[in-house]
Coordinates of C-alpha atoms and ligand atoms in Angstrom, one line a residue:
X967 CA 0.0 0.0 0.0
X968 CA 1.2 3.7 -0.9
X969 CA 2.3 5.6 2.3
X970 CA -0.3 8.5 3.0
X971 CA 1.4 9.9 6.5
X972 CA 2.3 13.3 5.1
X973 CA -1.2 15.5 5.7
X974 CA -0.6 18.8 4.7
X975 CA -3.9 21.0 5.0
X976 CA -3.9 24.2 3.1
X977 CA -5.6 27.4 4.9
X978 CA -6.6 27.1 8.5
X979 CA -10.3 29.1 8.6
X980 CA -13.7 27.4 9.9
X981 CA -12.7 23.8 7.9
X982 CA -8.6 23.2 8.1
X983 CA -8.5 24.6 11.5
X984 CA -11.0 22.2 12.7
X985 CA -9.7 19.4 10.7
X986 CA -6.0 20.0 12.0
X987 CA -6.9 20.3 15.1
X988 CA -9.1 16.8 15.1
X989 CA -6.3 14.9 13.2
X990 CA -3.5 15.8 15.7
X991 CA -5.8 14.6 18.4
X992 CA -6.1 11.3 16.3
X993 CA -3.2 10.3 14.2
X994 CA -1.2 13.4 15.1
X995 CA -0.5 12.2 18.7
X996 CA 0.2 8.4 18.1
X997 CA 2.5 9.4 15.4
X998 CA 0.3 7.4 12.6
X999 CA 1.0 10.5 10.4
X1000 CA 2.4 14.2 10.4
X1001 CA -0.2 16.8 10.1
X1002 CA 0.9 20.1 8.8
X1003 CA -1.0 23.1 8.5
X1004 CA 0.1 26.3 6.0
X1005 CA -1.8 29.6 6.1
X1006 CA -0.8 33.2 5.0
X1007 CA -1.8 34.3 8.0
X1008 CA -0.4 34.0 11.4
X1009 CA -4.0 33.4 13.7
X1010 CA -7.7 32.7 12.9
X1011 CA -10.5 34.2 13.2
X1012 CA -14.4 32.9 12.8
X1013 CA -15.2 34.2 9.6
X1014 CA -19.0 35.2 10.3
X1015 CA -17.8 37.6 12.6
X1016 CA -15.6 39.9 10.4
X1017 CA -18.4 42.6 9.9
X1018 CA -18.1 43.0 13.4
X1019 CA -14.0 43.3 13.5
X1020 CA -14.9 46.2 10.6
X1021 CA -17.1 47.7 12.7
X1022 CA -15.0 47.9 16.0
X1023 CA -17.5 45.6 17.9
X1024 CA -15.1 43.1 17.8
X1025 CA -11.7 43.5 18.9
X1026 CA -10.8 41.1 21.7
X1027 CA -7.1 39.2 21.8
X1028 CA -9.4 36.1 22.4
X1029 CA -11.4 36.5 19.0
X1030 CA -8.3 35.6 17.3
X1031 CA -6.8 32.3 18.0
X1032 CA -3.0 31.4 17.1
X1033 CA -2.1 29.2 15.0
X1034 CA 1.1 28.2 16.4
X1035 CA -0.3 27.9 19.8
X1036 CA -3.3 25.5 19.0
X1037 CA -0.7 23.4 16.7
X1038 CA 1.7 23.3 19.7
X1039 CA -1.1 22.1 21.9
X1040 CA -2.9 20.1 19.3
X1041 CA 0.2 17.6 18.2
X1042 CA 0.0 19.2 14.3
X1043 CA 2.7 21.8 12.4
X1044 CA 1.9 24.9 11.8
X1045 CA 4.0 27.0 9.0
X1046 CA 3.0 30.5 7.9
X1047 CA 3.0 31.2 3.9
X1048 CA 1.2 31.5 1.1
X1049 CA 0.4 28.5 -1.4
X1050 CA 1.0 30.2 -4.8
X1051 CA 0.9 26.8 -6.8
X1052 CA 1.4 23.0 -6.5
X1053 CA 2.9 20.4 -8.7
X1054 CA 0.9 17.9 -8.3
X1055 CA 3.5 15.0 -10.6
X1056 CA 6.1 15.6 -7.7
X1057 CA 3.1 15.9 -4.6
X1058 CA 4.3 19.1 -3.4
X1059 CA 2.9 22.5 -3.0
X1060 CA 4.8 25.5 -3.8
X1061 CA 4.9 28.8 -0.7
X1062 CA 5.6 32.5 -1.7
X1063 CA 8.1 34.3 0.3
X1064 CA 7.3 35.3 3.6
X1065 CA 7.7 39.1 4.0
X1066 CA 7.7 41.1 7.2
X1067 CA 6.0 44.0 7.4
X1068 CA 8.8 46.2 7.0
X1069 CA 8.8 44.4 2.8
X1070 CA 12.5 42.5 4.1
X1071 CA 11.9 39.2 3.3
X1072 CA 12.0 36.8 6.5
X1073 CA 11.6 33.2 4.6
X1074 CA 12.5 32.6 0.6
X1075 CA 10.1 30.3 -1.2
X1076 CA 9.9 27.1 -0.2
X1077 CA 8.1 24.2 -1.2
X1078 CA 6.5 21.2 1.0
X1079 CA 5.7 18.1 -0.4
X1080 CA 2.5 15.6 0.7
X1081 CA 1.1 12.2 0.6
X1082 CA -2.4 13.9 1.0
X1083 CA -3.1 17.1 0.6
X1084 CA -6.2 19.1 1.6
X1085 CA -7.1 22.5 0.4
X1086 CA -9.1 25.1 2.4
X1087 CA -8.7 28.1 1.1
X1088 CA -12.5 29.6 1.7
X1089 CA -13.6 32.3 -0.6
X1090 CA -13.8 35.8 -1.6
X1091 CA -15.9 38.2 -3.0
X1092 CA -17.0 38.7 -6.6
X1093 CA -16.7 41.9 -7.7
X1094 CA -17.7 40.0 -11.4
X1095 CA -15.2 42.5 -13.0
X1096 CA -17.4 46.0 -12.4
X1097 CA -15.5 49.2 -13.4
X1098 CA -14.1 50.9 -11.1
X1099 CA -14.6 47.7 -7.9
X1100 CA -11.1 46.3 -7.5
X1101 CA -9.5 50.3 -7.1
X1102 CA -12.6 52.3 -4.9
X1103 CA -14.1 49.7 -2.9
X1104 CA -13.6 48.3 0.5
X1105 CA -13.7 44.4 1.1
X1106 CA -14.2 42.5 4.2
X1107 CA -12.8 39.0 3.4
X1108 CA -10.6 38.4 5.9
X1109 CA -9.1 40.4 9.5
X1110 CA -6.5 42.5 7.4
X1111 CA -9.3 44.0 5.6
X1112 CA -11.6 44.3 8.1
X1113 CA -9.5 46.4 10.0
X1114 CA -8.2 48.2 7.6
X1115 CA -11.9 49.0 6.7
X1116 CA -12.0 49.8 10.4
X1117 CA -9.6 52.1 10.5
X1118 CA -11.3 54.3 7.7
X1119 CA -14.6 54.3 9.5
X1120 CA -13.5 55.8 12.4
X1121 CA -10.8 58.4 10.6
X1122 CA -14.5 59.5 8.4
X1123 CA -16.2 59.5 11.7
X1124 CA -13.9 62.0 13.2
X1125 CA -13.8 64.0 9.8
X1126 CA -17.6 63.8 9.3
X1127 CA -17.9 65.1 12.9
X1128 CA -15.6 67.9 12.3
X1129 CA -17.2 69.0 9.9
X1130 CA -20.9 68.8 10.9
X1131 CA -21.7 66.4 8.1
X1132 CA -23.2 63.0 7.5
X1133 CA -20.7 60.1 6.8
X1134 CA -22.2 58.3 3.3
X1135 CA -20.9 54.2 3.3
X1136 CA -22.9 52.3 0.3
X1137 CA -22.3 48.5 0.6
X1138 CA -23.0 46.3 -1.9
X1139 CA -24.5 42.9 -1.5
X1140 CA -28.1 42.3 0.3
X1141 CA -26.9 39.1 2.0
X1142 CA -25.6 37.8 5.3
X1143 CA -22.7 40.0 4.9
X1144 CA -24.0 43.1 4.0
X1145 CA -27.3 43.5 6.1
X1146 CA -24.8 42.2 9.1
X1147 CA -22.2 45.1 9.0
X1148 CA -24.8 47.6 8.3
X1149 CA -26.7 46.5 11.5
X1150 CA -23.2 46.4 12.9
X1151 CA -21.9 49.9 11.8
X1152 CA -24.9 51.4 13.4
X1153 CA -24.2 49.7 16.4
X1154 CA -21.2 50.7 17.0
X1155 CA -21.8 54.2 16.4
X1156 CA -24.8 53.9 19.7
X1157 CA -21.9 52.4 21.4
X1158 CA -19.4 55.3 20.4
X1159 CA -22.1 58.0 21.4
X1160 CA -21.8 56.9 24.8
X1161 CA -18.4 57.4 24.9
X1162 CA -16.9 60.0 22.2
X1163 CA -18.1 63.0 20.6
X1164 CA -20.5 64.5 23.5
X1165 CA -24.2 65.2 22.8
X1166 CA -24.2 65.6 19.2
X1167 CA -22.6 62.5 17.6
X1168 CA -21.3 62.5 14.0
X1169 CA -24.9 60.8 11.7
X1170 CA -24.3 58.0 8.8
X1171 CA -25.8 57.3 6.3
X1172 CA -25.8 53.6 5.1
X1173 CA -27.3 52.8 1.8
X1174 CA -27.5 48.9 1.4
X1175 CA -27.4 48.3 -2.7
X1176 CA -28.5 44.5 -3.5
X1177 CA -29.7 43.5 -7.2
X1178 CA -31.8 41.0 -7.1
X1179 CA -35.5 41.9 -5.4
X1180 CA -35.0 41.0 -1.9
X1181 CA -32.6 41.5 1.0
X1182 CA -30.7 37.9 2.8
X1183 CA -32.1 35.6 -0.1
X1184 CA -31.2 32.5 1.2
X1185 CA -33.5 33.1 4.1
X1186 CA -37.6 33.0 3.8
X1187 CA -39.7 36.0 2.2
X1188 CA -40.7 36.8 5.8
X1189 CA -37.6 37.0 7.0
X1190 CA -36.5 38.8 3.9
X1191 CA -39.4 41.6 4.6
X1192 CA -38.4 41.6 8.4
X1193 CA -35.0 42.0 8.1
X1194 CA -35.4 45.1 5.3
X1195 CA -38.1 46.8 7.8
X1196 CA -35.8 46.1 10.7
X1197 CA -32.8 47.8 8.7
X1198 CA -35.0 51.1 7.4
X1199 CA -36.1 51.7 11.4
X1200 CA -32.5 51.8 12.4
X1201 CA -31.8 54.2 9.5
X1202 CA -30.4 52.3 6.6
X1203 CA -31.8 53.0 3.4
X1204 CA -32.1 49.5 1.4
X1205 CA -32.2 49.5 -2.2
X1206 CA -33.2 46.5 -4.0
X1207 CA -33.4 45.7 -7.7
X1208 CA -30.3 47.9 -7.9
X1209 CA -27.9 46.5 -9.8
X1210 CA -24.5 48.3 -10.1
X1211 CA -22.6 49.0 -13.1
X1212 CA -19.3 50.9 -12.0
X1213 CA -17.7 52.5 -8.9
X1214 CA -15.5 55.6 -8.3
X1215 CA -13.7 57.7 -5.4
X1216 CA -17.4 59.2 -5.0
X1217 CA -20.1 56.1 -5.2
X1218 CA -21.4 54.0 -7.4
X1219 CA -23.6 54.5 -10.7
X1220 CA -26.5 52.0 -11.0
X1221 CA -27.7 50.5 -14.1
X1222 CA -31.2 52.7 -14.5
X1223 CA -28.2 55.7 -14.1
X1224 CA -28.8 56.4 -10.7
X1225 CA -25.6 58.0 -8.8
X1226 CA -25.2 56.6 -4.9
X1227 CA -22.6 59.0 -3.4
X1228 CA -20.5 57.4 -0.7
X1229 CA -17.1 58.5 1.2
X1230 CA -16.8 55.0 2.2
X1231 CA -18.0 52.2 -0.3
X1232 CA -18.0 48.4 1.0
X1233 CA -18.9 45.1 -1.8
X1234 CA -19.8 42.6 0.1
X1235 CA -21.4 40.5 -3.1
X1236 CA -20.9 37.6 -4.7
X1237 CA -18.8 34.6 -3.8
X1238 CA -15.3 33.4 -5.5
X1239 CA -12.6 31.1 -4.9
X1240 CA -9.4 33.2 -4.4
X1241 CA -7.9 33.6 -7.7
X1242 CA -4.3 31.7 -6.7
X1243 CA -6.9 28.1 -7.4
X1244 CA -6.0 29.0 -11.5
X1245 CA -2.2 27.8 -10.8
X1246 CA -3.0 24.9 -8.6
X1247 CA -1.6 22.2 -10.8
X1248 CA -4.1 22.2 -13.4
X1249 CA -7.2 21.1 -11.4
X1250 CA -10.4 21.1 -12.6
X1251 CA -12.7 24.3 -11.4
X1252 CA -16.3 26.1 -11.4
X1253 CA -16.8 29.1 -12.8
X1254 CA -16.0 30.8 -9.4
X1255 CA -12.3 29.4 -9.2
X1256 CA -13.6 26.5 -7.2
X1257 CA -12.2 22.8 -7.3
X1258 CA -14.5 20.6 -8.4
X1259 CA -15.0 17.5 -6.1
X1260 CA -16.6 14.2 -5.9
X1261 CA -19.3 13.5 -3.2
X1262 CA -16.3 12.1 -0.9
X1263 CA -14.6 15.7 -1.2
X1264 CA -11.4 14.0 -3.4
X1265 CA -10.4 16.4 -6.4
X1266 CA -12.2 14.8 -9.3
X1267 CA -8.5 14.9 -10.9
X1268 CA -6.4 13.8 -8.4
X1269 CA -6.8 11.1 -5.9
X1270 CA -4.5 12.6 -3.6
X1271 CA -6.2 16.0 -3.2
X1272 CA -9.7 16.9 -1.2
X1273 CA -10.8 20.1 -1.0
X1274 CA -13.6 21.8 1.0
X1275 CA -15.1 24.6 2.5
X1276 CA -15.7 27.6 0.3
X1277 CA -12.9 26.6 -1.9
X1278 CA -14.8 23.5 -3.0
X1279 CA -17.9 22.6 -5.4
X1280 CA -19.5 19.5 -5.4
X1281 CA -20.3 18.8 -9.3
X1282 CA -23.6 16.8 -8.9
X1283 CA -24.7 18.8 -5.9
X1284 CA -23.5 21.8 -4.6
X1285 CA -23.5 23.5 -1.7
X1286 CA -23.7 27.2 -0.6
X1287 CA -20.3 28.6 0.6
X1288 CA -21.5 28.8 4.5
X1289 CA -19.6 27.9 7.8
X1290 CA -22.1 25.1 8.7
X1291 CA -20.8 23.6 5.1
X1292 CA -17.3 23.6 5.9
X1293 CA -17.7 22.6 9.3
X1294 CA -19.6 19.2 8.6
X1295 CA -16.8 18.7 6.3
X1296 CA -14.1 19.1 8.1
X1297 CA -16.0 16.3 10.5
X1298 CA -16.1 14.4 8.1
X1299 CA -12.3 13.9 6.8
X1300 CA -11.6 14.0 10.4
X1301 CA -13.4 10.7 11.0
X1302 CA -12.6 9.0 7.7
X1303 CA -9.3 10.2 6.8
X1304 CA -7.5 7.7 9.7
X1305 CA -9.3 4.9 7.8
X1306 CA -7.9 6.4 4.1
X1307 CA -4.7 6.5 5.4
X1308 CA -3.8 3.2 7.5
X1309 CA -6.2 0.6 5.4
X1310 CA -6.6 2.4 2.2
X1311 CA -10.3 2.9 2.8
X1312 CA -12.2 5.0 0.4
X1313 CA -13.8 8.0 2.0
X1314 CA -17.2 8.1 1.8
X1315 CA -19.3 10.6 -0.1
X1316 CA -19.8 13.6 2.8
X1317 CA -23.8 14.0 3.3
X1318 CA -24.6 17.4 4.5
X1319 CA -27.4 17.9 6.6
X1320 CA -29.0 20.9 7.1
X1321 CA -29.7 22.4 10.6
X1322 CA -31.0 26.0 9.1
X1323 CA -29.7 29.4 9.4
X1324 CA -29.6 32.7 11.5
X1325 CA -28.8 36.0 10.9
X1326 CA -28.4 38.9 13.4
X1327 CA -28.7 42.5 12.8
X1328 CA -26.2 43.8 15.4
X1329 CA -28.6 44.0 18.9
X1330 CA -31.5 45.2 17.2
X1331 CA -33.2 42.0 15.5
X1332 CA -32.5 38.9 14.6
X1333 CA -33.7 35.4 12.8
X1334 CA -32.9 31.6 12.3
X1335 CA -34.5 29.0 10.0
X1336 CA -34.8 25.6 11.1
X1337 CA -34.3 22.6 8.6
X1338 CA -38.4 22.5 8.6
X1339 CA -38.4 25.7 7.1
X1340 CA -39.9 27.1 10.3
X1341 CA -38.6 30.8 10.8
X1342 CA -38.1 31.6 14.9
X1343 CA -36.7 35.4 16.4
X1344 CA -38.1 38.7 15.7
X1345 CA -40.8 39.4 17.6
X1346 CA -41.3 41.8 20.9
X1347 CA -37.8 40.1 22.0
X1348 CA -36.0 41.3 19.0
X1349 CA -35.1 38.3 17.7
X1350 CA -33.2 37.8 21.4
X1351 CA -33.1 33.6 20.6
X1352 CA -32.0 34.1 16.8
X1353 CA -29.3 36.8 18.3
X1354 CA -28.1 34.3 21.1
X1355 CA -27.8 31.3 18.7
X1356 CA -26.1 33.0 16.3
X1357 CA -23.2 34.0 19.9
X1358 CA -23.8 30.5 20.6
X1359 CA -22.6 29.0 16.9
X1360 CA -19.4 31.6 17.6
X1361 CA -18.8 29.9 21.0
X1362 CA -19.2 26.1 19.9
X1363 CA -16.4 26.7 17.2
X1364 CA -14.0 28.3 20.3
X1365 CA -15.2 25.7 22.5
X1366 CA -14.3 23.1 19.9
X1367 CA -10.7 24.5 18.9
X1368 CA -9.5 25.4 22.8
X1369 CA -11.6 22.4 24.6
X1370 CA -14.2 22.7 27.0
X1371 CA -12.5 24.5 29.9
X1372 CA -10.3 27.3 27.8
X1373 CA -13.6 27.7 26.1
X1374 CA -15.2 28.7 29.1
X1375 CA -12.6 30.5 30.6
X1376 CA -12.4 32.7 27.2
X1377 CA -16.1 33.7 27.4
X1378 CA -16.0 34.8 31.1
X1379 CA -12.8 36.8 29.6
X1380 CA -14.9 38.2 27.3
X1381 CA -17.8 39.2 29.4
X1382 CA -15.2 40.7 32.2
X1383 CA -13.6 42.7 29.6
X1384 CA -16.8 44.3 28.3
X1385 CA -17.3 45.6 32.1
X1386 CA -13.6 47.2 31.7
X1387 CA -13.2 48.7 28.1
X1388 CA -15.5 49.9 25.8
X1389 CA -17.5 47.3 23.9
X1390 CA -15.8 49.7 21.0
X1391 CA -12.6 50.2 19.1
X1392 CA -11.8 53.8 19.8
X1393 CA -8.2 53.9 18.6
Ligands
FAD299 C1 -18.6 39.0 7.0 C2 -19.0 37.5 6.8 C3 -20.1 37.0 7.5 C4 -20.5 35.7 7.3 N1 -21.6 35.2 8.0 C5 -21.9 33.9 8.0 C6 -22.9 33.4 8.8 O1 -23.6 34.1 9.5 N2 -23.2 32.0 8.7 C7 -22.4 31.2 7.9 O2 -22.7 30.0 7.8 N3 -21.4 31.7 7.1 C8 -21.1 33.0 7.1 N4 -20.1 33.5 6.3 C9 -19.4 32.5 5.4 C10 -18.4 31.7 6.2 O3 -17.5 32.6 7.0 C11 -17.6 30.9 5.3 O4 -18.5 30.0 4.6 C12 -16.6 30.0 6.0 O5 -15.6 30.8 6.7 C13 -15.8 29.1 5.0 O6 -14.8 28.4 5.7 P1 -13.5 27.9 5.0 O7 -12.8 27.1 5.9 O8 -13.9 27.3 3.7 O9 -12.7 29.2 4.6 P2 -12.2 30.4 5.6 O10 -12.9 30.3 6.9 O11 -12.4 31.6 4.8 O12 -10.7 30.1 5.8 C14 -9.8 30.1 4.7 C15 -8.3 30.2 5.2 O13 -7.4 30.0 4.2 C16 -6.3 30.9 4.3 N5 -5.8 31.0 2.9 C17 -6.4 31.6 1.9 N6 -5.6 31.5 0.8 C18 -4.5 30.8 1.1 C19 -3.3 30.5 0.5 N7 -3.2 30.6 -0.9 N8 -2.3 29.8 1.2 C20 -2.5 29.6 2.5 N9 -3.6 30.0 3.2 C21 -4.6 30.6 2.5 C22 -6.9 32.1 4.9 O14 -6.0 32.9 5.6 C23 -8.0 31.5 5.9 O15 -7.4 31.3 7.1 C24 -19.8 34.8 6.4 C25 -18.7 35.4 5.7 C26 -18.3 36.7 5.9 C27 -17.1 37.2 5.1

């Protein structure tokens, strides 16, 4: 039988994190194979929070967990770099150099070879090649970005108060993402209110642009109605049907000719596999830059490669890019992989099964789907159960990458350092 004991899992988000950290419990610490795991970055964050890292509500040491500290504890490797292609006749993949931050160059390129190698890369968003996206908009996809994006919204804040005018942010994209950090944005600035700025806080002005007719489409109509009603009564103006055709340094220009002006402008539509896919040794992909997979997950060119998560479509039935998706999946390489590896087992084609949705508008509203199809939050509790199990889903994924206890002890953190500092970035 060919040796499989070389793991190597490529981007540690909501799927490679949880799979490395499962494999090292298993095969990792009774030395049945060596599980590696390369990201660009240096720590992860949960992904379905980074509207709230751009919006300042986020911005605890304990949302961010280290990657070199949960390999150290978790019996995997951890090396930092980017994958910029793979060859996949030699099984290795091929890393950028790794820069500081300063532009000297701390690590050359380097390449790491594999017996099995698993890519988890996630996703970005589509800007689907509109004029003007890639130079004048702001993008959320992962923590650089959000707090860059961050830093600009307080910077306008300060400027638009100086100057006793409204701040204009247009985001683009009616989904998760987009009703989330415009709930979020106005959140923060109640929170800032009390803090900055005296009586007579600097006003926004969010104006939510999504093109097809309703707001969060993946949910129900109701919710879809709630959720728009929800967002005009806090002040953002949602404009559906709007589809945009081009961006500058002043807004964005809408199809029927329409100009949106905004000082700050956010796309947060569409979903894409990073672009880097294209030089990963030829392998088959979707129209989005995603690898196509079988059922079991396995490239449907190479029989060494799975891919999941974002990164991944299933050709006979695929699934939305969501962190429900690439959780189950990472589950399920977890428990069959050991099998792959010591009695060449085939995985097993990956069923996913559907335990709904929830979506939370900041503290204002919020609401879940259940696989039924029945819709729960809103309400004269504003959504209060939707809100909490959409904390809760955030707390399960730290509870199941520090361990019960650490979990714990990181939420109690969380709640005494809410009583100390500001539940707002400031500075
Ligand atoms: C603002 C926002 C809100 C969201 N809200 C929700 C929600 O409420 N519910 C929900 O289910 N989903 C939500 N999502 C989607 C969810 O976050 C994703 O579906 C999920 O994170 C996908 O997990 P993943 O492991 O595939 O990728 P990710 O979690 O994105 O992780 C990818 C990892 O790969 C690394 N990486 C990328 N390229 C390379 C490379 N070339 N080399 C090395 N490393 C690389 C990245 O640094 C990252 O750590 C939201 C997404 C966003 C952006």
């Amino acid at each position: 039988m060919v040796s499989r004991s070389e793991i190597l899992i490529v981007g540690g988000g909501v799927a490679g994190l949880a799979l490395a950290t499962r494999l090292g419990g298993t095969l990792g610490k009774q030395g049945s194979a060596r599980i590696t795991l390369i990201d660009k970055s240096f720590s992860h964050v949960w992904k379905p929070m980074l509207h709230c890292f751009a919006a300042g509500t986020a911005q605890n040491e304990n949302d961010r967990i280290s990657f070199m500290s949960q390999a150290g504890a978790h019996h995997f490797e951890f090396w930092p770099g980017e994958v910029i292609s793979l060859d996949r006749a030699k099984r290795e993949v091929v890393l950028g150099p790794l820069r500081a931050s300063d532009g000297s160059t701390v690590l050359e390129s380097r390449t790491v070879t594999y017996d099995a190698l698993v890519l988890s890369i996630g996703s970005c968003a589509n800007d689907f090649r509109t004029p003007g996206v890639a130079e004048h908009c702001l993008f959320i996809d992962n923590l650089v970005e959000a707090n860059g994006f961050n830093e600009k919204f307080r910077m306008e804040l300060l400027r638009a108060y100086a100057t006793n005018a409204e701040l204009d942010i247009a985001i683009v994209g009616g989904g998760a993402t987009g009703t989330q950090l415009a709930a979020e944005l106005h959140k923060a600035l109640d929170i800032v209110g009390l803090h900055a700025f005296g009586p007579t806080p600097p006003r926004l002005r969010i104006t939510l642009l999504e093109a097809g007719p309703r707001v969060l489409p993946a949910f129900p109509e109701a919710v879809s109605a709630a959720a728009q009603q929800e967002l005009e009564r806090i002040g953002v103006s949602v404009r559906t049907s709007a589809m945009v055709s081009g961006a500058d340094e002043t807004g964005f220009s809408l199809k029927d000719g329409t100009h949106i002006p905004a000082t700050l402008r956010v796309w947060a539509a569409g979903v894409k596999a990073p672009d880097v896919t294209k030089s990963y040794g030829g392998l088959s992909l979707s129209r989005s830059g995603q690898i196509l997979v079988k059922p079991n997950l396995l490239s449907v060119d190479d029989d060494r490669i799975f891919a999941l998560g974002d990164c991944s479509f299933i050709v006979d039935d695929p699934l939305p890019p969501t962190a429900q998706v690439a959780r189950q999946q990472a589950h399920h390489l977890a428990r069959h992989l050991s099998a792959w590896i010591r009695d060449g087992q085939d995985v097993p084609a990956c069923v996913f099964r559907n335990k709904g949705a929830i979506v939370a508008l900041g503290n204002y509203n919020g609401w879940g789907t259940l696989p039924g199809g029945s819709v729960f939050g809103g309400g004269v509790l504003k959504g209060l159960t939707a809100r909490v199990g959409h904390l809760m889903l955030y707390r399960q994924h730290q509870v199941e990458l520090y361990g019960f206890f650490r979990g714990l002890m990181s939420c109690v953190a969380d709640w005494i350092d809410t009583m100390v500092r500001p539940s707002v970035r400031l500075d």
